């Protein structure tokens, strides 16, 4: 089980720190995989260099929009689908990154004052 239950005591600060770091690694993994998908897609479908594909993928993943115009229909379809995927990946990454902190906060609200560490 990843988190303690409502009737269990609050996890120690050390446990919380390691949990937060583990979830940060998960979030980082999602970002790396998402950038890899975008980089390879832009390189393959729009025939951009790997660096330009990475730049486009980074800009779309952060919500800034594409840098290079898409030339062919396959590149436009990929770019559209990657933009939709990026929105979901961004929200998922933020959710994973914040979940230990939000859980700890909500868990503290359900504890008696004497149970806080």
PDB file of C-alpha atoms in Angstrom:
ATOM      1  CA  UNK A   1       0.000   0.000   0.000  1.00  0.00           C
ATOM      2  CA  UNK A   2       1.400   3.390  -0.950  1.00  0.00           C
ATOM      3  CA  UNK A   3      -0.276   5.549   1.715  1.00  0.00           C
ATOM      4  CA  UNK A   4      -1.354   5.034   5.296  1.00  0.00           C
ATOM      5  CA  UNK A   5      -5.048   4.650   5.987  1.00  0.00           C
ATOM      6  CA  UNK A   6      -7.270   7.055   7.886  1.00  0.00           C
ATOM      7  CA  UNK A   7      -7.049   5.133  11.169  1.00  0.00           C
ATOM      8  CA  UNK A   8      -3.246   4.733  10.986  1.00  0.00           C
ATOM      9  CA  UNK A   9      -0.843   7.314  12.443  1.00  0.00           C
ATOM     10  CA  UNK A  10       0.725   9.959  10.243  1.00  0.00           C
ATOM     11  CA  UNK A  11       3.866   8.734   8.480  1.00  0.00           C
ATOM     12  CA  UNK A  12       7.173  10.089   9.736  1.00  0.00           C
ATOM     13  CA  UNK A  13       8.821  12.961   7.924  1.00  0.00           C
ATOM     14  CA  UNK A  14      11.488  10.591   6.665  1.00  0.00           C
ATOM     15  CA  UNK A  15       8.880   8.211   5.219  1.00  0.00           C
ATOM     16  CA  UNK A  16       7.075  11.155   3.658  1.00  0.00           C
ATOM     17  CA  UNK A  17      10.318  12.461   2.122  1.00  0.00           C
ATOM     18  CA  UNK A  18      11.148   9.082   0.545  1.00  0.00           C
ATOM     19  CA  UNK A  19       7.574   8.718  -0.682  1.00  0.00           C
ATOM     20  CA  UNK A  20       7.703  12.189  -2.251  1.00  0.00           C
ATOM     21  CA  UNK A  21      11.016  11.393  -3.940  1.00  0.00           C
ATOM     22  CA  UNK A  22       9.640   8.094  -5.301  1.00  0.00           C
ATOM     23  CA  UNK A  23       6.635   9.862  -6.774  1.00  0.00           C
ATOM     24  CA  UNK A  24       8.901  12.584  -8.216  1.00  0.00           C
ATOM     25  CA  UNK A  25      10.835   9.841 -10.016  1.00  0.00           C
ATOM     26  CA  UNK A  26       7.551   8.463 -11.403  1.00  0.00           C
ATOM     27  CA  UNK A  27       6.591  11.947 -12.614  1.00  0.00           C
ATOM     28  CA  UNK A  28      10.020  12.446 -14.158  1.00  0.00           C
ATOM     29  CA  UNK A  29       9.656   9.106 -15.947  1.00  0.00           C
ATOM     30  CA  UNK A  30       6.355  10.184 -17.478  1.00  0.00           C
ATOM     31  CA  UNK A  31       7.974  13.395 -18.713  1.00  0.00           C
ATOM     32  CA  UNK A  32      10.945  11.536 -20.219  1.00  0.00           C
ATOM     33  CA  UNK A  33       8.697   9.010 -21.977  1.00  0.00           C
ATOM     34  CA  UNK A  34       6.414  11.774 -23.250  1.00  0.00           C
ATOM     35  CA  UNK A  35       9.354  13.762 -24.587  1.00  0.00           C
ATOM     36  CA  UNK A  36      10.720  10.623 -26.241  1.00  0.00           C
ATOM     37  CA  UNK A  37       7.413   9.932 -27.985  1.00  0.00           C
ATOM     38  CA  UNK A  38       7.206  13.525 -29.193  1.00  0.00           C
ATOM     39  CA  UNK A  39      10.819  13.719 -30.308  1.00  0.00           C
ATOM     40  CA  UNK A  40      10.620  10.507 -32.304  1.00  0.00           C
ATOM     41  CA  UNK A  41       7.235  11.454 -33.774  1.00  0.00           C
ATOM     42  CA  UNK A  42       8.367  14.866 -34.962  1.00  0.00           C
ATOM     43  CA  UNK A  43      11.589  13.377 -36.291  1.00  0.00           C
ATOM     44  CA  UNK A  44       9.755  10.639 -38.187  1.00  0.00           C
ATOM     45  CA  UNK A  45       6.590  12.385 -39.409  1.00  0.00           C
ATOM     46  CA  UNK A  46       7.847  15.925 -40.017  1.00  0.00           C
ATOM     47  CA  UNK A  47      11.455  14.966 -40.848  1.00  0.00           C
ATOM     48  CA  UNK A  48      12.855  17.405 -38.286  1.00  0.00           C
ATOM     49  CA  UNK A  49      16.250  16.861 -36.721  1.00  0.00           C
ATOM     50  CA  UNK A  50      16.211  15.110 -33.357  1.00  0.00           C
ATOM     51  CA  UNK A  51      17.071  18.388 -31.639  1.00  0.00           C
ATOM     52  CA  UNK A  52      14.234  20.263 -33.386  1.00  0.00           C
ATOM     53  CA  UNK A  53      11.863  17.377 -32.630  1.00  0.00           C
ATOM     54  CA  UNK A  54      12.852  17.540 -28.970  1.00  0.00           C
ATOM     55  CA  UNK A  55      12.349  21.311 -28.982  1.00  0.00           C
ATOM     56  CA  UNK A  56       8.857  20.972 -30.510  1.00  0.00           C
ATOM     57  CA  UNK A  57       7.934  18.154 -28.105  1.00  0.00           C
ATOM     58  CA  UNK A  58       9.119  20.206 -25.127  1.00  0.00           C
ATOM     59  CA  UNK A  59       7.163  23.254 -26.211  1.00  0.00           C
ATOM     60  CA  UNK A  60       3.961  21.270 -26.778  1.00  0.00           C
ATOM     61  CA  UNK A  61       4.337  19.313 -23.537  1.00  0.00           C
ATOM     62  CA  UNK A  62       4.611  22.533 -21.529  1.00  0.00           C
ATOM     63  CA  UNK A  63       1.645  24.101 -23.314  1.00  0.00           C
ATOM     64  CA  UNK A  64       3.562  26.692 -25.334  1.00  0.00           C
ATOM     65  CA  UNK A  65       2.662  25.335 -28.759  1.00  0.00           C
ATOM     66  CA  UNK A  66       4.676  24.086 -31.736  1.00  0.00           C
ATOM     67  CA  UNK A  67       7.698  25.953 -33.048  1.00  0.00           C
ATOM     68  CA  UNK A  68       7.993  24.553 -36.563  1.00  0.00           C
ATOM     69  CA  UNK A  69       5.017  24.440 -38.928  1.00  0.00           C
ATOM     70  CA  UNK A  70       3.852  20.936 -39.774  1.00  0.00           C
ATOM     71  CA  UNK A  71       4.261  20.202 -43.475  1.00  0.00           C
ATOM     72  CA  UNK A  72       2.430  17.015 -44.397  1.00  0.00           C
ATOM     73  CA  UNK A  73      -0.906  15.559 -43.335  1.00  0.00           C
ATOM     74  CA  UNK A  74       0.753  12.819 -41.255  1.00  0.00           C
ATOM     75  CA  UNK A  75       2.768  15.425 -39.367  1.00  0.00           C
ATOM     76  CA  UNK A  76      -0.382  17.463 -38.695  1.00  0.00           C
ATOM     77  CA  UNK A  77      -2.267  14.428 -37.417  1.00  0.00           C
ATOM     78  CA  UNK A  78       0.658  13.418 -35.195  1.00  0.00           C
ATOM     79  CA  UNK A  79       0.997  16.957 -33.882  1.00  0.00           C
ATOM     80  CA  UNK A  80      -2.712  17.111 -33.046  1.00  0.00           C
ATOM     81  CA  UNK A  81      -2.711  13.754 -31.279  1.00  0.00           C
ATOM     82  CA  UNK A  82       0.491  14.592 -29.425  1.00  0.00           C
ATOM     83  CA  UNK A  83      -1.007  17.870 -28.221  1.00  0.00           C
ATOM     84  CA  UNK A  84      -4.028  16.013 -26.793  1.00  0.00           C
ATOM     85  CA  UNK A  85      -1.742  13.411 -25.230  1.00  0.00           C
ATOM     86  CA  UNK A  86       0.468  16.153 -23.778  1.00  0.00           C
ATOM     87  CA  UNK A  87      -2.442  17.785 -21.980  1.00  0.00           C
ATOM     88  CA  UNK A  88      -3.379  14.499 -20.322  1.00  0.00           C
ATOM     89  CA  UNK A  89       0.265  13.657 -19.564  1.00  0.00           C
ATOM     90  CA  UNK A  90       0.813  17.069 -17.965  1.00  0.00           C
ATOM     91  CA  UNK A  91      -2.224  16.740 -15.695  1.00  0.00           C
ATOM     92  CA  UNK A  92      -1.262  13.167 -14.789  1.00  0.00           C
ATOM     93  CA  UNK A  93       2.296  14.202 -13.969  1.00  0.00           C
ATOM     94  CA  UNK A  94       1.150  17.037 -11.707  1.00  0.00           C
ATOM     95  CA  UNK A  95      -1.313  14.689  -9.968  1.00  0.00           C
ATOM     96  CA  UNK A  96       1.377  12.101  -9.311  1.00  0.00           C
ATOM     97  CA  UNK A  97       3.845  14.714  -8.113  1.00  0.00           C
ATOM     98  CA  UNK A  98       1.408  16.345  -5.691  1.00  0.00           C
ATOM     99  CA  UNK A  99      -0.381  13.234  -4.404  1.00  0.00           C
ATOM    100  CA  UNK A 100       1.915  12.548  -1.397  1.00  0.00           C
ATOM    101  CA  UNK A 101       1.689  16.161  -0.193  1.00  0.00           C
ATOM    102  CA  UNK A 102      -2.081  16.339  -0.651  1.00  0.00           C
ATOM    103  CA  UNK A 103      -2.539  12.975   1.075  1.00  0.00           C
ATOM    104  CA  UNK A 104      -0.401  14.080   4.033  1.00  0.00           C
ATOM    105  CA  UNK A 105      -2.353  17.326   4.355  1.00  0.00           C
ATOM    106  CA  UNK A 106      -5.713  15.564   4.220  1.00  0.00           C
ATOM    107  CA  UNK A 107      -4.507  12.868   6.617  1.00  0.00           C
ATOM    108  CA  UNK A 108      -3.487  15.556   9.137  1.00  0.00           C
ATOM    109  CA  UNK A 109      -7.000  16.986   9.023  1.00  0.00           C
ATOM    110  CA  UNK A 110      -8.382  13.665  10.265  1.00  0.00           C
ATOM    111  CA  UNK A 111      -5.935  13.217  13.156  1.00  0.00           C
ATOM    112  CA  UNK A 112      -6.218  14.445  16.706  1.00  0.00           C
ATOM    113  CA  UNK A 113      -3.730  17.128  17.636  1.00  0.00           C
ATOM    114  CA  UNK A 114      -1.790  14.709  19.896  1.00  0.00           C
ATOM    115  CA  UNK A 115      -1.166  12.356  16.935  1.00  0.00           C
ATOM    116  CA  UNK A 116       0.763  14.904  14.831  1.00  0.00           C
ATOM    117  CA  UNK A 117       4.476  14.377  14.470  1.00  0.00           C
TER     118      UNK A 117
END
